[in-house]
PDB file of C-alpha atoms in Angstrom:
ATOM      1  CA  MET A   8     -19.253   0.107 -12.153  1.00 75.00           C
ATOM      2  CA  MET A   9     -21.332   1.404  -9.460  1.00 79.00           C
ATOM      3  CA  ASP A  10     -22.678   5.249  -9.943  1.00 87.00           C
ATOM      4  CA  LEU A  11     -21.475   7.008  -7.352  1.00 91.00           C
ATOM      5  CA  ASP A  12     -22.810  10.635  -6.762  1.00 93.00           C
ATOM      6  CA  THR A  13     -21.095  13.087  -4.151  1.00 94.00           C
ATOM      7  CA  THR A  14     -23.110  11.768  -0.835  1.00 94.00           C
ATOM      8  CA  ASP A  15     -21.405   7.853  -1.558  1.00 94.00           C
ATOM      9  CA  ARG A  16     -18.342   9.258  -2.106  1.00 93.00           C
ATOM     10  CA  ALA A  17     -18.105  11.677   0.987  1.00 94.00           C
ATOM     11  CA  LEU A  18     -19.835   8.429   2.964  1.00 94.00           C
ATOM     12  CA  LEU A  19     -16.480   6.363   1.265  1.00 93.00           C
ATOM     13  CA  ARG A  20     -14.299   9.169   2.649  1.00 91.00           C
ATOM     14  CA  GLU A  21     -15.472   9.424   6.370  1.00 92.00           C
ATOM     15  CA  MET A  22     -15.081   5.248   5.661  1.00 92.00           C
ATOM     16  CA  ALA A  23     -12.097   5.205   4.683  1.00 88.00           C
ATOM     17  CA  ARG A  24     -10.495   7.689   7.804  1.00 87.00           C
ATOM     18  CA  ASP A  25     -12.601   5.246  10.624  1.00 90.00           C
ATOM     19  CA  ALA A  26     -14.833   3.200  10.028  1.00 91.00           C
ATOM     20  CA  GLY A  27     -15.545   2.116  13.084  1.00 91.00           C
ATOM     21  CA  ARG A  28     -18.266   4.672  13.986  1.00 93.00           C
ATOM     22  CA  SER A  29     -22.445   4.055  14.395  1.00 92.00           C
ATOM     23  CA  ALA A  30     -24.003   4.175  10.547  1.00 92.00           C
ATOM     24  CA  ALA A  31     -25.799   7.669  12.856  1.00 93.00           C
ATOM     25  CA  ALA A  32     -22.181   8.861  13.103  1.00 94.00           C
ATOM     26  CA  LEU A  33     -21.044   8.759  10.007  1.00 94.00           C
ATOM     27  CA  GLY A  34     -24.897   9.928   8.662  1.00 94.00           C
ATOM     28  CA  GLU A  35     -24.067  12.957  10.801  1.00 94.00           C
ATOM     29  CA  ALA A  36     -20.424  13.541   8.767  1.00 93.00           C
ATOM     30  CA  VAL A  37     -21.756  13.231   5.484  1.00 93.00           C
ATOM     31  CA  GLY A  38     -25.661  15.087   6.496  1.00 94.00           C
ATOM     32  CA  LEU A  39     -28.117  11.807   6.344  1.00 94.00           C
ATOM     33  CA  SER A  40     -29.927   9.862   8.473  1.00 94.00           C
ATOM     34  CA  GLN A  41     -29.236   6.919   9.940  1.00 95.00           C
ATOM     35  CA  PRO A  42     -31.829   4.749   7.809  1.00 95.00           C
ATOM     36  CA  ALA A  43     -30.314   6.619   4.975  1.00 95.00           C
ATOM     37  CA  THR A  44     -27.071   6.217   5.178  1.00 95.00           C
ATOM     38  CA  TRP A  45     -27.463   2.178   6.291  1.00 95.00           C
ATOM     39  CA  ARG A  46     -29.354   1.785   3.567  1.00 95.00           C
ATOM     40  CA  ARG A  47     -26.160   3.443   0.834  1.00 95.00           C
ATOM     41  CA  LEU A  48     -23.158   1.590   3.400  1.00 94.00           C
ATOM     42  CA  ARG A  49     -25.445  -2.161   2.210  1.00 95.00           C
ATOM     43  CA  ARG A  50     -25.156  -0.752  -1.491  1.00 95.00           C
ATOM     44  CA  LEU A  51     -21.835   0.263  -1.467  1.00 94.00           C
ATOM     45  CA  ARG A  52     -20.939  -3.411   0.687  1.00 94.00           C
ATOM     46  CA  GLU A  53     -22.923  -5.268  -2.087  1.00 94.00           C
ATOM     47  CA  ALA A  54     -20.872  -3.551  -5.209  1.00 94.00           C
ATOM     48  CA  GLY A  55     -18.098  -4.905  -3.140  1.00 94.00           C
ATOM     49  CA  ILE A  56     -16.992  -0.923  -3.232  1.00 93.00           C
ATOM     50  CA  LEU A  57     -17.484  -1.302   0.668  1.00 93.00           C
ATOM     51  CA  ALA A  58     -14.743  -4.413   0.850  1.00 90.00           C
ATOM     52  CA  GLY A  59     -13.661  -5.060   4.504  1.00 89.00           C
ATOM     53  CA  GLN A  60     -12.913  -3.539   7.309  1.00 89.00           C
ATOM     54  CA  ARG A  61      -9.830  -3.676   9.932  1.00 86.00           C
ATOM     55  CA  VAL A  62      -8.288  -1.603  12.926  1.00 87.00           C
ATOM     56  CA  ASP A  63      -5.570   0.013  12.269  1.00 86.00           C
ATOM     57  CA  LEU A  64      -3.256  -1.418  14.635  1.00 88.00           C
ATOM     58  CA  ASP A  65       0.027   0.895  16.005  1.00 90.00           C
ATOM     59  CA  ALA A  66       2.971  -0.653  15.283  1.00 90.00           C
ATOM     60  CA  GLN A  67       5.371   1.387  17.737  1.00 91.00           C
ATOM     61  CA  ALA A  68       3.159   0.486  20.065  1.00 94.00           C
ATOM     62  CA  LEU A  69       3.357  -2.746  20.237  1.00 94.00           C
ATOM     63  CA  GLY A  70       7.128  -2.719  20.303  1.00 95.00           C
ATOM     64  CA  PHE A  71       7.692  -2.812  16.369  1.00 96.00           C
ATOM     65  CA  GLY A  72       9.864   0.606  15.655  1.00 95.00           C
ATOM     66  CA  VAL A  73      10.817  -0.203  12.272  1.00 96.00           C
ATOM     67  CA  THR A  74       8.992  -0.656   9.088  1.00 96.00           C
ATOM     68  CA  VAL A  75      11.251  -1.034   5.754  1.00 97.00           C
ATOM     69  CA  PHE A  76      10.702  -1.395   2.293  1.00 96.00           C
ATOM     70  CA  LEU A  77      12.578  -3.452  -0.175  1.00 97.00           C
ATOM     71  CA  GLY A  78      12.896  -4.030  -3.706  1.00 96.00           C
ATOM     72  CA  VAL A  79      13.929  -7.380  -4.884  1.00 96.00           C
ATOM     73  CA  LYS A  80      14.413  -8.509  -7.799  1.00 94.00           C
ATOM     74  CA  LEU A  81      14.904 -12.277  -8.911  1.00 92.00           C
ATOM     75  CA  ALA A  82      17.939 -14.344  -9.697  1.00 89.00           C
ATOM     76  CA  THR A  83      16.765 -16.956 -12.014  1.00 76.00           C
ATOM     77  CA  LYS A  84      13.024 -16.118 -13.628  1.00 67.00           C
ATOM     78  CA  GLY A  85      10.544 -19.014 -14.901  1.00 70.00           C
ATOM     79  CA  ARG A  86       7.193 -19.637 -13.962  1.00 66.00           C
ATOM     80  CA  VAL A  87       8.343 -22.715 -11.044  1.00 70.00           C
ATOM     81  CA  SER A  88      10.866 -19.937  -9.507  1.00 81.00           C
ATOM     82  CA  LEU A  89       8.609 -17.093  -9.948  1.00 87.00           C
ATOM     83  CA  GLU A  90       5.772 -19.361  -7.915  1.00 89.00           C
ATOM     84  CA  ASP A  91       8.139 -20.685  -5.357  1.00 91.00           C
ATOM     85  CA  PHE A  92       9.614 -17.380  -4.251  1.00 93.00           C
ATOM     86  CA  GLU A  93       5.859 -16.042  -3.713  1.00 95.00           C
ATOM     87  CA  ARG A  94       4.888 -18.681  -2.455  1.00 96.00           C
ATOM     88  CA  ALA A  95       7.304 -18.279   0.414  1.00 96.00           C
ATOM     89  CA  VAL A  96       8.026 -14.712   0.831  1.00 97.00           C
ATOM     90  CA  THR A  97       4.122 -14.503   1.128  1.00 97.00           C
ATOM     91  CA  ALA A  98       4.599 -16.837   4.738  1.00 96.00           C
ATOM     92  CA  ILE A  99       7.317 -14.769   6.435  1.00 97.00           C
ATOM     93  CA  PRO A 100       4.892 -12.822   9.329  1.00 96.00           C
ATOM     94  CA  GLU A 101       7.428  -9.689   8.842  1.00 96.00           C
ATOM     95  CA  VAL A 102       6.681  -9.053   5.527  1.00 97.00           C
ATOM     96  CA  GLN A 103       2.800  -7.378   5.113  1.00 96.00           C
ATOM     97  CA  LEU A 104       2.808  -6.615   1.541  1.00 96.00           C
ATOM     98  CA  VAL A 105       3.921  -8.370  -1.585  1.00 97.00           C
ATOM     99  CA  GLU A 106       3.653  -6.242  -4.403  1.00 97.00           C
ATOM    100  CA  HIS A 107       5.017  -8.005  -8.187  1.00 96.00           C
ATOM    101  CA  VAL A 108       6.216  -4.195  -9.738  1.00 96.00           C
ATOM    102  CA  LEU A 109       6.686  -3.127 -13.157  1.00 95.00           C
ATOM    103  CA  GLY A 110      10.254  -1.870 -13.532  1.00 92.00           C
ATOM    104  CA  LEU A 111      13.624  -1.698 -11.567  1.00 91.00           C
ATOM    105  CA  TYR A 112      12.831  -4.654  -9.224  1.00 93.00           C
ATOM    106  CA  ASP A 113      10.523  -7.016  -9.392  1.00 94.00           C
ATOM    107  CA  TYR A 114       8.720  -7.282  -6.074  1.00 96.00           C
ATOM    108  CA  ARG A 115       8.524  -4.401  -3.784  1.00 97.00           C
ATOM    109  CA  LEU A 116       7.667  -5.712  -0.276  1.00 97.00           C
ATOM    110  CA  ARG A 117       6.613  -4.140   3.331  1.00 97.00           C
ATOM    111  CA  VAL A 118       8.864  -5.079   6.105  1.00 97.00           C
ATOM    112  CA  VAL A 119       8.227  -5.013  10.143  1.00 97.00           C
ATOM    113  CA  ALA A 120      10.971  -5.696  12.552  1.00 97.00           C
ATOM    114  CA  ARG A 121      11.243  -3.952  16.136  1.00 96.00           C
ATOM    115  CA  ASP A 122      14.432  -2.821  15.547  1.00 96.00           C
ATOM    116  CA  LEU A 123      17.848  -2.428  13.604  1.00 94.00           C
ATOM    117  CA  ALA A 124      18.863  -5.924  14.956  1.00 96.00           C
ATOM    118  CA  ASP A 125      15.604  -7.743  14.089  1.00 96.00           C
ATOM    119  CA  PHE A 126      15.473  -5.858  10.463  1.00 96.00           C
ATOM    120  CA  GLU A 127      18.703  -8.132   9.868  1.00 96.00           C
ATOM    121  CA  ARG A 128      17.917 -11.288  11.215  1.00 96.00           C
ATOM    122  CA  VAL A 129      15.009 -11.595   9.333  1.00 96.00           C
ATOM    123  CA  LEU A 130      16.367 -10.307   6.173  1.00 97.00           C
ATOM    124  CA  ARG A 131      19.757 -12.425   6.306  1.00 96.00           C
ATOM    125  CA  ARG A 132      17.157 -15.906   7.692  1.00 97.00           C
ATOM    126  CA  ARG A 133      14.515 -15.328   5.960  1.00 96.00           C
ATOM    127  CA  ILE A 134      14.580 -13.179   2.531  1.00 97.00           C
ATOM    128  CA  MET A 135      18.070 -14.100   1.531  1.00 96.00           C
ATOM    129  CA  THR A 136      17.138 -17.259   2.002  1.00 95.00           C
ATOM    130  CA  LEU A 137      14.007 -16.833  -0.291  1.00 95.00           C
ATOM    131  CA  PRO A 138      14.723 -19.721  -3.161  1.00 92.00           C
ATOM    132  CA  GLY A 139      15.372 -17.514  -6.388  1.00 91.00           C
ATOM    133  CA  VAL A 140      16.265 -14.128  -5.015  1.00 93.00           C
ATOM    134  CA  GLY A 141      18.485 -11.766  -6.054  1.00 92.00           C
ATOM    135  CA  ASP A 142      19.142  -8.689  -6.111  1.00 93.00           C
ATOM    136  CA  VAL A 143      17.843  -6.810  -2.577  1.00 96.00           C
ATOM    137  CA  GLU A 144      17.671  -2.848  -2.008  1.00 96.00           C
ATOM    138  CA  ALA A 145      16.557  -2.038   1.190  1.00 96.00           C
ATOM    139  CA  ASN A 146      14.716   1.916   2.026  1.00 96.00           C
ATOM    140  CA  VAL A 147      14.347   2.434   5.904  1.00 96.00           C
ATOM    141  CA  LEU A 148      10.584   4.117   6.336  1.00 96.00           C
ATOM    142  CA  LEU A 149      10.902   7.497   7.744  1.00 95.00           C
ATOM    143  CA  SER A 150       7.582   8.857   7.999  1.00 93.00           C
ATOM    144  CA  ASP A 151       4.507   8.177   5.953  1.00 91.00           C
ATOM    145  CA  GLU A 152       1.187  10.160   5.183  1.00 91.00           C
ATOM    146  CA  ARG A 153      -1.992   8.404   4.040  1.00 87.00           C
ATOM    147  CA  ARG A 154      -4.254  10.799   1.915  1.00 84.00           C
ATOM    148  CA  PRO A 155      -8.095  10.122   0.947  1.00 78.00           C
ATOM    149  CA  GLY A 156      -7.352  10.285  -2.665  1.00 80.00           C
ATOM    150  CA  PRO A 157      -9.546  11.403  -5.121  1.00 81.00           C
ATOM    151  CA  ILE A 158     -12.502  10.001  -4.194  1.00 79.00           C
TER     152      ILE A 158
ATOM    153  CA  MET B   5      -1.819  11.280  -4.325  1.00 91.00           C
ATOM    154  CA  VAL B   6      -2.395   8.317  -1.891  1.00 92.00           C
ATOM    155  CA  GLU B   7       0.364   7.809   0.251  1.00 93.00           C
ATOM    156  CA  ILE B   8       3.297   9.977   0.804  1.00 95.00           C
ATOM    157  CA  GLN B   9       6.115   7.923   2.601  1.00 95.00           C
ATOM    158  CA  THR B  10       9.384   9.602   3.336  1.00 96.00           C
ATOM    159  CA  PHE B  11      13.285   7.099   3.058  1.00 96.00           C
ATOM    160  CA  LEU B  12      16.470   6.705   4.353  1.00 95.00           C
ATOM    161  CA  GLY B  13      18.562   4.791   1.712  1.00 92.00           C
ATOM    162  CA  ARG B  14      18.861   5.544  -2.100  1.00 92.00           C
ATOM    163  CA  VAL B  15      15.218   6.510  -2.218  1.00 93.00           C
ATOM    164  CA  ASP B  16      13.759   9.906  -0.697  1.00 95.00           C
ATOM    165  CA  VAL B  17      10.502   9.909  -1.624  1.00 95.00           C
ATOM    166  CA  ARG B  18       7.694   7.557  -2.619  1.00 95.00           C
ATOM    167  CA  LEU B  19       5.037   8.973  -3.644  1.00 94.00           C
ATOM    168  CA  TYR B  20       2.117   6.736  -3.860  1.00 94.00           C
ATOM    169  CA  VAL B  21      -0.141   8.045  -6.837  1.00 94.00           C
ATOM    170  CA  ILE B  22      -3.479   5.698  -8.395  1.00 94.00           C
ATOM    171  CA  ALA B  23      -4.923   6.585 -11.618  1.00 94.00           C
ATOM    172  CA  ARG B  24      -7.953   5.905 -14.029  1.00 93.00           C
ATOM    173  CA  ASP B  25      -6.146   5.053 -16.626  1.00 94.00           C
ATOM    174  CA  MET B  26      -2.369   4.821 -19.023  1.00 94.00           C
ATOM    175  CA  ALA B  27      -4.029   8.594 -20.055  1.00 96.00           C
ATOM    176  CA  HIS B  28      -5.042   9.927 -17.192  1.00 95.00           C
ATOM    177  CA  TYR B  29      -1.647   8.557 -15.609  1.00 95.00           C
ATOM    178  CA  GLN B  30       0.305  10.369 -18.233  1.00 95.00           C
ATOM    179  CA  GLN B  31      -1.286  13.662 -17.950  1.00 95.00           C
ATOM    180  CA  LEU B  32      -1.002  13.384 -13.985  1.00 94.00           C
ATOM    181  CA  TYR B  33       2.666  11.995 -14.127  1.00 94.00           C
ATOM    182  CA  ARG B  34       3.060  15.777 -17.111  1.00 94.00           C
ATOM    183  CA  ASP B  35       0.930  18.624 -15.398  1.00 95.00           C
ATOM    184  CA  ARG B  36       1.649  17.454 -11.917  1.00 93.00           C
ATOM    185  CA  ILE B  37       4.288  15.488 -10.967  1.00 93.00           C
ATOM    186  CA  LEU B  38       6.681  17.006 -13.144  1.00 92.00           C
ATOM    187  CA  ALA B  39       6.345  20.076 -12.096  1.00 92.00           C
ATOM    188  CA  LEU B  40       6.991  19.385  -9.075  1.00 92.00           C
ATOM    189  CA  PRO B  41       9.940  21.015  -6.853  1.00 92.00           C
ATOM    190  CA  HIS B  42      13.322  19.835  -5.977  1.00 91.00           C
ATOM    191  CA  ILE B  43      12.945  17.049  -7.882  1.00 91.00           C
ATOM    192  CA  ALA B  44      16.846  15.527  -9.185  1.00 90.00           C
ATOM    193  CA  GLU B  45      15.434  11.976 -10.234  1.00 93.00           C
ATOM    194  CA  LEU B  46      12.226  10.483 -10.512  1.00 93.00           C
ATOM    195  CA  GLU B  47      11.566   6.147 -11.128  1.00 92.00           C
ATOM    196  CA  ALA B  48       8.128   4.058 -12.037  1.00 92.00           C
ATOM    197  CA  LEU B  49       7.556   0.997 -10.167  1.00 93.00           C
ATOM    198  CA  MET B  50       4.128  -0.495 -11.941  1.00 94.00           C
ATOM    199  CA  THR B  51       2.050  -2.254  -9.893  1.00 95.00           C
ATOM    200  CA  VAL B  52       0.842  -5.489 -11.536  1.00 95.00           C
ATOM    201  CA  ALA B  53      -0.755  -7.037  -8.562  1.00 95.00           C
ATOM    202  CA  THR B  54      -0.800  -7.356  -4.690  1.00 95.00           C
ATOM    203  CA  LEU B  55       0.315 -10.559  -3.650  1.00 96.00           C
ATOM    204  CA  LYS B  56      -0.077 -10.281   0.202  1.00 96.00           C
ATOM    205  CA  ASN B  57      -1.803  -6.655   2.103  1.00 93.00           C
ATOM    206  CA  ASP B  58      -1.854  -7.591   5.795  1.00 88.00           C
ATOM    207  CA  GLU B  59      -1.319  -4.971   8.471  1.00 84.00           C
ATOM    208  CA  SER B  60      -1.373  -6.884  11.222  1.00 84.00           C
ATOM    209  CA  LEU B  61       1.808  -7.709  12.622  1.00 89.00           C
ATOM    210  CA  PRO B  62       3.766 -10.884  14.117  1.00 87.00           C
ATOM    211  CA  LEU B  63       2.574 -10.712  17.564  1.00 84.00           C
TER     212      LEU B  63
END
């Protein structure tokens, strides 16, 4: 792993907060010149630490008012059923996140929907019909706070 | 602590914790998480693999 100094870490925190700024603006936030910031960003990109950038869509403003986390247990386990399940679940457009987990469930999913009626449609038609699906537990997201973490 | 979410359902709060390794996780769990007030029950899920993480919307 690449060695990071405190300036690299500060730069990563700034990028995680808002990556849409110019190298000059990012540099100003961490006390670096524009060329020095640009060099550091290139090094972080080349090391695979800055793996990519995305836009932050406001789901609510786009009419997606409901986010539900599902814990899914498979009914039948085996290599074939895992692969079938994973292929089918990752193809569902309303499913944003698929994590294979260790614990009470086999998979954890984040599902977005326009409202609860729309969520019920996704659950019945898309989730409950997945190959090998067993118990499904739903928790409706009320609030979400993202933090920079220990960078 | 990377994410704190609250829910309507069986789970009240979800804490997304990242750790360097299992020893670090154990230390966080004992010293920081178990020390939090008002905890009746804790349940841990460890992420083995992220198969999809796409914050785009089905537009």
